[in-house]
Amino acid sequence: MNWLTDAKLVAAVSNAGGLGVFGPNPSQTKMIHGAESHMNQMRHQIRLAKQLTDHEFGINIVIEDKPAIHMNETLKVAFEENLHYFAVVGDPNQAVYDQIKAHSGIIIARPLTPTIYNAQLAERLGADVFVATGYDEGGILPQSGQGTFTAIPMIADALNIPVLAAGGINDHRGVNAALALGADGVYVGS
């Protein structure tokens, strides 16, 4: 959902009762070069979404190694625009979590390959919600061979924070199955 998550989609999801979340490149039809141009586009989309909804929405933060120019600039814009929900994609990172918490942010931890270890680490570092993802998701696939409905109970049993299920959930039956296996909600996208 990297490019598809424009202000209209994010606002529509939030207006419908979900939490719309911007991907890393909202509303782009071509690659934007340069951090400043990219962040101006992000800021424009956030402000447009605020005009389209009175509800909260969030933003993806993709953990980057140094130099983490894109990640840091995205965080800066999100903080300046007073966003509170951060879907943090990648392994738990104390420095990033601390930055978000310092701005009263809510962390939705989403490692690319969820394990009991990184789930418990994310919780210890301050994650508020954890996403249990299986290989049946779209986008970047986890490195383990377990499906979502195997990952959900394993992760849910290991944590004291809410767990969202992601991957292969396409209708109410998938939502019901995820809830029955211990998820507190679902995280859907691609």
Short mmCIF file of N, CA and C in Angstrom, two decimals:
data_model
loop_
_atom_site.label_atom_id
_atom_site.label_comp_id
_atom_site.label_asym_id
_atom_site.label_seq_id
_atom_site.Cartn_x
_atom_site.Cartn_y
_atom_site.Cartn_z
N MET A 1 0.83 -1.20 0.00
CA MET A 1 0.00 0.00 0.00
C MET A 1 0.87 1.26 0.00
N ASN A 2 2.13 1.07 -0.24
CA ASN A 2 3.12 2.12 -0.21
C ASN A 2 2.68 3.39 -0.93
N TRP A 3 2.25 3.29 -2.16
CA TRP A 3 1.91 4.46 -2.97
C TRP A 3 0.41 4.78 -2.94
N LEU A 4 -0.40 3.79 -2.59
CA LEU A 4 -1.86 3.96 -2.68
C LEU A 4 -2.47 4.70 -1.50
N THR A 5 -1.73 4.81 -0.43
CA THR A 5 -2.29 5.40 0.78
C THR A 5 -2.24 6.92 0.72
N ASP A 6 -3.13 7.47 -0.06
CA ASP A 6 -3.22 8.93 -0.12
C ASP A 6 -4.18 9.43 0.95
N ALA A 7 -4.32 10.74 1.04
CA ALA A 7 -5.16 11.35 2.07
C ALA A 7 -6.61 10.87 1.98
N LYS A 8 -7.11 10.68 0.77
CA LYS A 8 -8.50 10.23 0.62
C LYS A 8 -8.71 8.84 1.20
N LEU A 9 -7.80 7.91 0.92
CA LEU A 9 -7.93 6.55 1.45
C LEU A 9 -7.75 6.54 2.96
N VAL A 10 -6.73 7.22 3.45
CA VAL A 10 -6.48 7.24 4.90
C VAL A 10 -7.67 7.84 5.64
N ALA A 11 -8.22 8.94 5.14
CA ALA A 11 -9.37 9.58 5.78
C ALA A 11 -10.60 8.69 5.70
N ALA A 12 -10.80 8.02 4.56
CA ALA A 12 -11.97 7.14 4.40
C ALA A 12 -11.93 5.99 5.40
N VAL A 13 -10.76 5.39 5.58
CA VAL A 13 -10.63 4.29 6.55
C VAL A 13 -10.93 4.80 7.95
N SER A 14 -10.37 5.94 8.31
CA SER A 14 -10.63 6.50 9.65
C SER A 14 -12.09 6.89 9.82
N ASN A 15 -12.69 7.48 8.79
CA ASN A 15 -14.12 7.84 8.86
C ASN A 15 -15.01 6.62 8.98
N ALA A 16 -14.55 5.48 8.48
CA ALA A 16 -15.34 4.24 8.55
C ALA A 16 -15.15 3.49 9.86
N GLY A 17 -14.30 4.00 10.75
CA GLY A 17 -14.12 3.38 12.06
C GLY A 17 -12.80 2.65 12.24
N GLY A 18 -11.97 2.60 11.21
CA GLY A 18 -10.64 1.99 11.34
C GLY A 18 -9.62 3.07 11.64
N LEU A 19 -8.37 2.69 11.55
CA LEU A 19 -7.28 3.64 11.70
C LEU A 19 -6.55 3.68 10.36
N GLY A 20 -6.80 4.72 9.59
CA GLY A 20 -6.08 4.87 8.33
C GLY A 20 -4.62 5.14 8.62
N VAL A 21 -3.74 4.55 7.81
CA VAL A 21 -2.30 4.70 8.02
C VAL A 21 -1.63 5.03 6.69
N PHE A 22 -0.87 6.11 6.68
CA PHE A 22 -0.10 6.48 5.50
C PHE A 22 1.06 5.52 5.31
N GLY A 23 1.28 5.10 4.06
CA GLY A 23 2.48 4.37 3.71
C GLY A 23 3.63 5.35 3.55
N PRO A 24 4.82 4.84 3.24
CA PRO A 24 6.00 5.71 3.15
C PRO A 24 5.99 6.71 1.99
N ASN A 25 5.20 6.44 0.95
CA ASN A 25 5.20 7.30 -0.24
C ASN A 25 3.77 7.63 -0.67
N PRO A 26 3.01 8.33 0.15
CA PRO A 26 1.60 8.53 -0.15
C PRO A 26 1.35 9.37 -1.40
N SER A 27 0.42 8.88 -2.20
CA SER A 27 -0.09 9.62 -3.35
C SER A 27 0.96 9.93 -4.41
N GLN A 28 1.99 9.14 -4.46
CA GLN A 28 3.01 9.38 -5.47
C GLN A 28 2.77 8.50 -6.69
N THR A 29 2.92 9.08 -7.84
CA THR A 29 2.81 8.32 -9.08
C THR A 29 4.17 8.14 -9.74
N LYS A 30 5.17 8.85 -9.20
CA LYS A 30 6.55 8.69 -9.66
C LYS A 30 7.46 8.95 -8.47
N MET A 31 8.68 8.48 -8.57
CA MET A 31 9.64 8.65 -7.49
C MET A 31 9.97 10.12 -7.29
N ILE A 32 9.90 10.55 -6.04
CA ILE A 32 10.29 11.92 -5.68
C ILE A 32 11.70 11.85 -5.11
N HIS A 33 12.60 12.62 -5.66
CA HIS A 33 13.98 12.60 -5.21
C HIS A 33 14.25 13.76 -4.26
N GLY A 34 15.00 13.47 -3.24
CA GLY A 34 15.37 14.49 -2.26
C GLY A 34 14.45 14.45 -1.06
N ALA A 35 15.06 14.47 0.12
CA ALA A 35 14.30 14.39 1.37
C ALA A 35 13.31 15.53 1.52
N GLU A 36 13.71 16.74 1.15
CA GLU A 36 12.83 17.89 1.34
C GLU A 36 11.57 17.77 0.48
N SER A 37 11.72 17.39 -0.78
CA SER A 37 10.55 17.23 -1.66
C SER A 37 9.64 16.13 -1.16
N HIS A 38 10.25 15.05 -0.71
CA HIS A 38 9.45 13.92 -0.21
C HIS A 38 8.67 14.32 1.03
N MET A 39 9.31 15.03 1.94
CA MET A 39 8.64 15.43 3.18
C MET A 39 7.58 16.49 2.93
N ASN A 40 7.79 17.35 1.94
CA ASN A 40 6.74 18.31 1.58
C ASN A 40 5.50 17.57 1.07
N GLN A 41 5.70 16.51 0.29
CA GLN A 41 4.58 15.69 -0.19
C GLN A 41 3.87 15.01 0.99
N MET A 42 4.65 14.48 1.94
CA MET A 42 4.07 13.83 3.12
C MET A 42 3.26 14.84 3.93
N ARG A 43 3.83 16.00 4.16
CA ARG A 43 3.13 17.04 4.93
C ARG A 43 1.82 17.45 4.24
N HIS A 44 1.87 17.62 2.92
CA HIS A 44 0.68 17.99 2.16
C HIS A 44 -0.41 16.93 2.33
N GLN A 45 -0.06 15.66 2.22
CA GLN A 45 -1.04 14.59 2.36
C GLN A 45 -1.62 14.53 3.78
N ILE A 46 -0.79 14.72 4.78
CA ILE A 46 -1.28 14.72 6.17
C ILE A 46 -2.27 15.86 6.37
N ARG A 47 -1.94 17.03 5.89
CA ARG A 47 -2.84 18.18 6.06
C ARG A 47 -4.14 17.99 5.29
N LEU A 48 -4.07 17.40 4.12
CA LEU A 48 -5.27 17.11 3.36
C LEU A 48 -6.15 16.10 4.11
N ALA A 49 -5.54 15.07 4.68
CA ALA A 49 -6.31 14.08 5.45
C ALA A 49 -7.01 14.74 6.63
N LYS A 50 -6.35 15.69 7.27
CA LYS A 50 -6.96 16.40 8.40
C LYS A 50 -8.18 17.20 7.96
N GLN A 51 -8.21 17.62 6.70
CA GLN A 51 -9.39 18.32 6.18
C GLN A 51 -10.53 17.35 5.89
N LEU A 52 -10.19 16.09 5.64
CA LEU A 52 -11.17 15.09 5.24
C LEU A 52 -11.72 14.25 6.38
N THR A 53 -11.08 14.31 7.55
CA THR A 53 -11.56 13.53 8.69
C THR A 53 -11.27 14.26 10.00
N ASP A 54 -12.15 14.04 10.97
CA ASP A 54 -11.94 14.52 12.33
C ASP A 54 -11.36 13.41 13.19
N HIS A 55 -11.16 12.23 12.60
CA HIS A 55 -10.67 11.07 13.34
C HIS A 55 -9.15 10.96 13.25
N GLU A 56 -8.60 10.22 14.17
CA GLU A 56 -7.15 9.99 14.16
C GLU A 56 -6.75 9.13 12.97
N PHE A 57 -5.51 9.26 12.56
CA PHE A 57 -4.90 8.38 11.56
C PHE A 57 -3.42 8.30 11.89
N GLY A 58 -2.73 7.38 11.22
CA GLY A 58 -1.34 7.15 11.56
C GLY A 58 -0.43 7.19 10.35
N ILE A 59 0.82 6.84 10.61
CA ILE A 59 1.85 6.88 9.58
C ILE A 59 2.81 5.71 9.78
N ASN A 60 3.28 5.14 8.68
CA ASN A 60 4.30 4.10 8.73
C ASN A 60 5.66 4.75 8.94
N ILE A 61 6.43 4.15 9.81
CA ILE A 61 7.82 4.53 10.02
C ILE A 61 8.63 3.28 9.74
N VAL A 62 9.45 3.33 8.71
CA VAL A 62 10.26 2.17 8.34
C VAL A 62 11.64 2.34 8.99
N ILE A 63 11.99 1.39 9.87
CA ILE A 63 13.28 1.44 10.56
C ILE A 63 14.39 1.35 9.52
N GLU A 64 15.31 2.29 9.59
CA GLU A 64 16.46 2.33 8.69
C GLU A 64 17.75 2.32 9.50
N ASP A 65 18.78 1.72 8.93
CA ASP A 65 20.11 1.82 9.52
C ASP A 65 20.65 3.21 9.22
N LYS A 66 21.75 3.56 9.85
CA LYS A 66 22.34 4.88 9.60
C LYS A 66 22.96 4.91 8.22
N PRO A 67 22.88 6.00 7.48
CA PRO A 67 22.12 7.20 7.83
C PRO A 67 20.63 6.98 7.58
N ALA A 68 19.82 7.35 8.53
CA ALA A 68 18.38 7.12 8.46
C ALA A 68 17.65 8.40 8.09
N ILE A 69 18.04 8.99 7.00
CA ILE A 69 17.51 10.31 6.60
C ILE A 69 16.00 10.26 6.40
N HIS A 70 15.51 9.29 5.62
CA HIS A 70 14.07 9.21 5.33
C HIS A 70 13.28 8.99 6.60
N MET A 71 13.71 8.04 7.43
CA MET A 71 13.01 7.74 8.68
C MET A 71 12.96 8.98 9.59
N ASN A 72 14.10 9.62 9.78
CA ASN A 72 14.16 10.78 10.68
C ASN A 72 13.33 11.95 10.15
N GLU A 73 13.35 12.17 8.86
CA GLU A 73 12.55 13.25 8.28
C GLU A 73 11.05 12.94 8.39
N THR A 74 10.68 11.67 8.20
CA THR A 74 9.28 11.28 8.34
C THR A 74 8.82 11.49 9.77
N LEU A 75 9.64 11.08 10.74
CA LEU A 75 9.30 11.31 12.15
C LEU A 75 9.15 12.80 12.43
N LYS A 76 10.06 13.61 11.93
CA LYS A 76 10.01 15.06 12.15
C LYS A 76 8.69 15.64 11.65
N VAL A 77 8.30 15.29 10.44
CA VAL A 77 7.03 15.79 9.88
C VAL A 77 5.85 15.30 10.71
N ALA A 78 5.86 14.02 11.08
CA ALA A 78 4.76 13.46 11.87
C ALA A 78 4.63 14.17 13.22
N PHE A 79 5.75 14.44 13.87
CA PHE A 79 5.71 15.15 15.15
C PHE A 79 5.21 16.58 14.96
N GLU A 80 5.71 17.26 13.94
CA GLU A 80 5.28 18.64 13.68
C GLU A 80 3.80 18.72 13.35
N GLU A 81 3.27 17.67 12.71
CA GLU A 81 1.85 17.64 12.35
C GLU A 81 0.98 17.01 13.43
N ASN A 82 1.60 16.69 14.57
CA ASN A 82 0.89 16.21 15.75
C ASN A 82 0.17 14.87 15.54
N LEU A 83 0.81 13.96 14.80
CA LEU A 83 0.25 12.62 14.67
C LEU A 83 0.58 11.82 15.92
N HIS A 84 -0.29 10.85 16.25
CA HIS A 84 -0.12 10.08 17.47
C HIS A 84 0.08 8.58 17.23
N TYR A 85 -0.22 8.09 16.04
CA TYR A 85 -0.14 6.65 15.76
C TYR A 85 0.98 6.37 14.77
N PHE A 86 1.87 5.46 15.16
CA PHE A 86 3.06 5.14 14.38
C PHE A 86 3.15 3.64 14.17
N ALA A 87 2.96 3.20 12.94
CA ALA A 87 3.14 1.79 12.59
C ALA A 87 4.63 1.64 12.26
N VAL A 88 5.38 1.12 13.21
CA VAL A 88 6.83 1.04 13.09
C VAL A 88 7.20 -0.31 12.48
N VAL A 89 7.69 -0.26 11.24
CA VAL A 89 7.99 -1.46 10.47
C VAL A 89 9.48 -1.76 10.59
N GLY A 90 9.80 -2.95 11.08
CA GLY A 90 11.19 -3.37 11.27
C GLY A 90 11.39 -3.85 12.69
N ASP A 91 12.60 -4.29 12.96
CA ASP A 91 12.90 -4.80 14.30
C ASP A 91 12.78 -3.71 15.34
N PRO A 92 12.38 -4.07 16.57
CA PRO A 92 12.24 -3.07 17.64
C PRO A 92 13.54 -2.27 17.81
N ASN A 93 13.38 -0.97 18.00
CA ASN A 93 14.53 -0.06 18.08
C ASN A 93 14.28 0.92 19.21
N GLN A 94 15.09 0.82 20.27
CA GLN A 94 14.89 1.65 21.46
C GLN A 94 14.92 3.14 21.14
N ALA A 95 15.86 3.58 20.32
CA ALA A 95 15.99 5.02 20.03
C ALA A 95 14.74 5.54 19.31
N VAL A 96 14.24 4.79 18.35
CA VAL A 96 13.05 5.22 17.61
C VAL A 96 11.83 5.19 18.53
N TYR A 97 11.69 4.12 19.30
CA TYR A 97 10.56 4.03 20.23
C TYR A 97 10.59 5.20 21.22
N ASP A 98 11.79 5.51 21.74
CA ASP A 98 11.90 6.62 22.70
C ASP A 98 11.49 7.95 22.07
N GLN A 99 11.90 8.19 20.82
CA GLN A 99 11.50 9.43 20.13
C GLN A 99 9.98 9.53 20.04
N ILE A 100 9.35 8.43 19.65
CA ILE A 100 7.89 8.43 19.49
C ILE A 100 7.21 8.65 20.83
N LYS A 101 7.69 7.97 21.86
CA LYS A 101 7.08 8.11 23.19
C LYS A 101 7.27 9.54 23.72
N ALA A 102 8.39 10.16 23.41
CA ALA A 102 8.64 11.54 23.85
C ALA A 102 7.64 12.52 23.24
N HIS A 103 6.99 12.11 22.15
CA HIS A 103 5.96 12.94 21.49
C HIS A 103 4.57 12.36 21.71
N SER A 104 4.40 11.61 22.80
CA SER A 104 3.11 11.02 23.18
C SER A 104 2.54 10.11 22.10
N GLY A 105 3.41 9.44 21.38
CA GLY A 105 2.99 8.56 20.29
C GLY A 105 2.60 7.17 20.76
N ILE A 106 1.76 6.54 19.97
CA ILE A 106 1.34 5.16 20.18
C ILE A 106 2.04 4.31 19.13
N ILE A 107 2.77 3.30 19.60
CA ILE A 107 3.59 2.47 18.72
C ILE A 107 2.87 1.18 18.38
N ILE A 108 2.68 0.97 17.09
CA ILE A 108 2.16 -0.29 16.55
C ILE A 108 3.37 -0.99 15.94
N ALA A 109 3.94 -1.93 16.68
CA ALA A 109 5.18 -2.60 16.26
C ALA A 109 4.87 -3.66 15.21
N ARG A 110 5.63 -3.60 14.10
CA ARG A 110 5.39 -4.54 13.01
C ARG A 110 6.71 -5.03 12.41
N PRO A 111 7.39 -5.93 13.13
CA PRO A 111 8.60 -6.52 12.54
C PRO A 111 8.23 -7.29 11.27
N LEU A 112 9.16 -7.33 10.34
CA LEU A 112 8.87 -8.04 9.09
C LEU A 112 8.71 -9.54 9.32
N THR A 113 9.46 -10.09 10.27
CA THR A 113 9.31 -11.50 10.64
C THR A 113 9.06 -11.55 12.14
N PRO A 114 7.80 -11.62 12.56
CA PRO A 114 7.52 -11.62 14.00
C PRO A 114 7.94 -12.94 14.65
N THR A 115 8.53 -12.79 15.82
CA THR A 115 8.93 -13.94 16.64
C THR A 115 8.53 -13.63 18.08
N ILE A 116 8.54 -14.64 18.92
CA ILE A 116 8.26 -14.39 20.33
C ILE A 116 9.32 -13.44 20.88
N TYR A 117 10.58 -13.63 20.48
CA TYR A 117 11.66 -12.77 20.98
C TYR A 117 11.41 -11.30 20.62
N ASN A 118 11.18 -10.99 19.32
CA ASN A 118 11.04 -9.57 18.98
C ASN A 118 9.69 -9.00 19.45
N ALA A 119 8.69 -9.85 19.65
CA ALA A 119 7.43 -9.39 20.21
C ALA A 119 7.62 -8.95 21.66
N GLN A 120 8.29 -9.78 22.44
CA GLN A 120 8.53 -9.43 23.85
C GLN A 120 9.49 -8.25 23.97
N LEU A 121 10.46 -8.17 23.07
CA LEU A 121 11.38 -7.03 23.08
C LEU A 121 10.61 -5.74 22.76
N ALA A 122 9.76 -5.78 21.75
CA ALA A 122 8.97 -4.60 21.39
C ALA A 122 8.12 -4.15 22.58
N GLU A 123 7.49 -5.10 23.25
CA GLU A 123 6.68 -4.75 24.42
C GLU A 123 7.55 -4.11 25.51
N ARG A 124 8.71 -4.71 25.78
CA ARG A 124 9.62 -4.16 26.80
C ARG A 124 10.09 -2.75 26.44
N LEU A 125 10.30 -2.50 25.16
CA LEU A 125 10.80 -1.18 24.73
C LEU A 125 9.71 -0.13 24.64
N GLY A 126 8.43 -0.53 24.81
CA GLY A 126 7.36 0.46 24.85
C GLY A 126 6.30 0.37 23.78
N ALA A 127 6.32 -0.68 22.97
CA ALA A 127 5.26 -0.84 21.97
C ALA A 127 3.91 -0.95 22.66
N ASP A 128 2.91 -0.35 22.05
CA ASP A 128 1.55 -0.39 22.61
C ASP A 128 0.71 -1.49 21.98
N VAL A 129 1.05 -1.86 20.75
CA VAL A 129 0.32 -2.88 19.98
C VAL A 129 1.37 -3.62 19.17
N PHE A 130 1.14 -4.92 18.92
CA PHE A 130 2.07 -5.72 18.11
C PHE A 130 1.29 -6.37 16.98
N VAL A 131 1.89 -6.41 15.78
CA VAL A 131 1.25 -7.02 14.62
C VAL A 131 1.87 -8.40 14.38
N ALA A 132 1.03 -9.42 14.46
CA ALA A 132 1.45 -10.80 14.17
C ALA A 132 1.15 -11.07 12.70
N THR A 133 2.21 -11.28 11.93
CA THR A 133 2.10 -11.43 10.48
C THR A 133 2.61 -12.80 10.06
N GLY A 134 1.92 -13.42 9.12
CA GLY A 134 2.38 -14.68 8.56
C GLY A 134 2.81 -14.52 7.12
N TYR A 135 3.34 -15.61 6.55
CA TYR A 135 3.85 -15.56 5.18
C TYR A 135 2.75 -15.35 4.15
N ASP A 136 1.49 -15.42 4.55
CA ASP A 136 0.38 -15.25 3.63
C ASP A 136 -0.04 -13.79 3.48
N GLU A 137 0.78 -12.88 3.95
CA GLU A 137 0.49 -11.46 3.79
C GLU A 137 0.95 -10.99 2.42
N GLY A 138 0.54 -9.79 2.05
CA GLY A 138 1.04 -9.17 0.82
C GLY A 138 2.25 -8.32 1.16
N GLY A 139 2.86 -7.76 0.17
CA GLY A 139 4.01 -6.89 0.43
C GLY A 139 5.27 -7.69 0.72
N ILE A 140 6.06 -7.21 1.68
CA ILE A 140 7.32 -7.87 2.05
C ILE A 140 6.98 -9.05 2.95
N LEU A 141 7.36 -10.25 2.51
CA LEU A 141 6.99 -11.46 3.23
C LEU A 141 7.95 -11.76 4.38
N PRO A 142 7.40 -12.29 5.49
CA PRO A 142 8.26 -12.72 6.59
C PRO A 142 9.21 -13.83 6.14
N GLN A 143 10.32 -13.94 6.84
CA GLN A 143 11.32 -14.95 6.50
C GLN A 143 10.98 -16.33 7.05
N SER A 144 10.02 -16.43 7.95
CA SER A 144 9.63 -17.73 8.49
C SER A 144 8.55 -18.34 7.61
N GLY A 145 8.39 -19.64 7.72
CA GLY A 145 7.41 -20.34 6.91
C GLY A 145 6.07 -20.53 7.59
N GLN A 146 5.76 -19.75 8.60
CA GLN A 146 4.49 -19.92 9.30
C GLN A 146 3.44 -18.95 8.78
N GLY A 147 2.22 -19.41 8.73
CA GLY A 147 1.11 -18.58 8.30
C GLY A 147 0.60 -17.71 9.44
N THR A 148 -0.24 -16.78 9.08
CA THR A 148 -0.81 -15.86 10.07
C THR A 148 -1.53 -16.59 11.19
N PHE A 149 -2.28 -17.61 10.83
CA PHE A 149 -3.08 -18.28 11.86
C PHE A 149 -2.25 -19.21 12.74
N THR A 150 -0.99 -19.39 12.42
CA THR A 150 -0.05 -20.04 13.33
C THR A 150 0.62 -18.98 14.20
N ALA A 151 0.94 -17.83 13.61
CA ALA A 151 1.63 -16.75 14.33
C ALA A 151 0.75 -16.11 15.41
N ILE A 152 -0.53 -15.97 15.15
CA ILE A 152 -1.41 -15.25 16.09
C ILE A 152 -1.38 -15.83 17.50
N PRO A 153 -1.73 -17.12 17.70
CA PRO A 153 -1.75 -17.61 19.08
C PRO A 153 -0.37 -17.62 19.73
N MET A 154 0.67 -17.90 18.94
CA MET A 154 2.03 -17.91 19.46
C MET A 154 2.40 -16.53 20.03
N ILE A 155 2.11 -15.48 19.27
CA ILE A 155 2.44 -14.12 19.70
C ILE A 155 1.48 -13.65 20.80
N ALA A 156 0.18 -13.91 20.63
CA ALA A 156 -0.80 -13.45 21.62
C ALA A 156 -0.53 -14.05 23.00
N ASP A 157 -0.11 -15.30 23.05
CA ASP A 157 0.18 -15.95 24.33
C ASP A 157 1.43 -15.39 25.00
N ALA A 158 2.30 -14.74 24.24
CA ALA A 158 3.57 -14.25 24.76
C ALA A 158 3.53 -12.80 25.21
N LEU A 159 2.44 -12.09 24.94
CA LEU A 159 2.40 -10.65 25.20
C LEU A 159 1.27 -10.25 26.13
N ASN A 160 1.43 -9.07 26.72
CA ASN A 160 0.39 -8.46 27.55
C ASN A 160 -0.22 -7.24 26.88
N ILE A 161 0.23 -6.91 25.67
CA ILE A 161 -0.32 -5.79 24.90
C ILE A 161 -1.22 -6.35 23.80
N PRO A 162 -2.10 -5.53 23.24
CA PRO A 162 -2.96 -6.02 22.16
C PRO A 162 -2.15 -6.50 20.95
N VAL A 163 -2.70 -7.51 20.30
CA VAL A 163 -2.10 -8.09 19.10
C VAL A 163 -3.07 -7.92 17.94
N LEU A 164 -2.55 -7.42 16.82
CA LEU A 164 -3.31 -7.33 15.59
C LEU A 164 -2.82 -8.43 14.65
N ALA A 165 -3.72 -9.03 13.92
CA ALA A 165 -3.37 -10.07 12.96
C ALA A 165 -3.29 -9.47 11.58
N ALA A 166 -2.27 -9.90 10.80
CA ALA A 166 -2.11 -9.40 9.43
C ALA A 166 -1.71 -10.56 8.53
N GLY A 167 -2.31 -10.60 7.36
CA GLY A 167 -1.94 -11.59 6.36
C GLY A 167 -3.04 -12.57 6.07
N GLY A 168 -3.55 -12.53 4.86
CA GLY A 168 -4.56 -13.50 4.43
C GLY A 168 -5.95 -13.27 5.02
N ILE A 169 -6.20 -12.10 5.56
CA ILE A 169 -7.51 -11.79 6.16
C ILE A 169 -8.26 -10.93 5.15
N ASN A 170 -9.27 -11.53 4.52
CA ASN A 170 -9.94 -10.87 3.41
C ASN A 170 -11.43 -10.65 3.61
N ASP A 171 -12.00 -11.22 4.66
CA ASP A 171 -13.44 -11.07 4.89
C ASP A 171 -13.75 -11.32 6.36
N HIS A 172 -15.03 -11.31 6.70
CA HIS A 172 -15.44 -11.46 8.10
C HIS A 172 -15.03 -12.81 8.68
N ARG A 173 -14.94 -13.84 7.87
CA ARG A 173 -14.52 -15.15 8.39
C ARG A 173 -13.07 -15.11 8.86
N GLY A 174 -12.21 -14.42 8.11
CA GLY A 174 -10.82 -14.27 8.52
C GLY A 174 -10.68 -13.44 9.78
N VAL A 175 -11.49 -12.39 9.88
CA VAL A 175 -11.49 -11.56 11.10
C VAL A 175 -11.92 -12.41 12.29
N ASN A 176 -13.02 -13.16 12.13
CA ASN A 176 -13.51 -14.00 13.23
C ASN A 176 -12.47 -15.05 13.63
N ALA A 177 -11.80 -15.65 12.65
CA ALA A 177 -10.77 -16.65 12.95
C ALA A 177 -9.62 -16.01 13.72
N ALA A 178 -9.19 -14.82 13.28
CA ALA A 178 -8.10 -14.13 13.97
C ALA A 178 -8.47 -13.82 15.42
N LEU A 179 -9.68 -13.35 15.63
CA LEU A 179 -10.14 -13.05 17.00
C LEU A 179 -10.22 -14.32 17.83
N ALA A 180 -10.70 -15.41 17.24
CA ALA A 180 -10.80 -16.68 17.97
C ALA A 180 -9.43 -17.21 18.37
N LEU A 181 -8.39 -16.87 17.60
CA LEU A 181 -7.05 -17.35 17.90
C LEU A 181 -6.27 -16.44 18.84
N GLY A 182 -6.91 -15.35 19.29
CA GLY A 182 -6.29 -14.50 20.30
C GLY A 182 -5.94 -13.09 19.86
N ALA A 183 -6.17 -12.76 18.60
CA ALA A 183 -5.91 -11.39 18.16
C ALA A 183 -6.96 -10.46 18.74
N ASP A 184 -6.58 -9.21 18.92
CA ASP A 184 -7.51 -8.19 19.42
C ASP A 184 -8.12 -7.39 18.30
N GLY A 185 -7.60 -7.56 17.10
CA GLY A 185 -8.07 -6.86 15.92
C GLY A 185 -7.26 -7.29 14.72
N VAL A 186 -7.49 -6.63 13.59
CA VAL A 186 -6.77 -6.99 12.36
C VAL A 186 -6.10 -5.75 11.78
N TYR A 187 -5.05 -6.02 11.03
CA TYR A 187 -4.26 -5.00 10.34
C TYR A 187 -4.28 -5.41 8.89
N VAL A 188 -5.06 -4.72 8.06
CA VAL A 188 -5.22 -5.14 6.67
C VAL A 188 -4.70 -4.05 5.74
N GLY A 189 -4.29 -4.47 4.55
CA GLY A 189 -3.77 -3.52 3.58
C GLY A 189 -3.71 -4.11 2.21
N SER A 190 -2.53 -4.50 1.79
CA SER A 190 -2.31 -4.92 0.41
C SER A 190 -3.05 -6.20 0.09
#
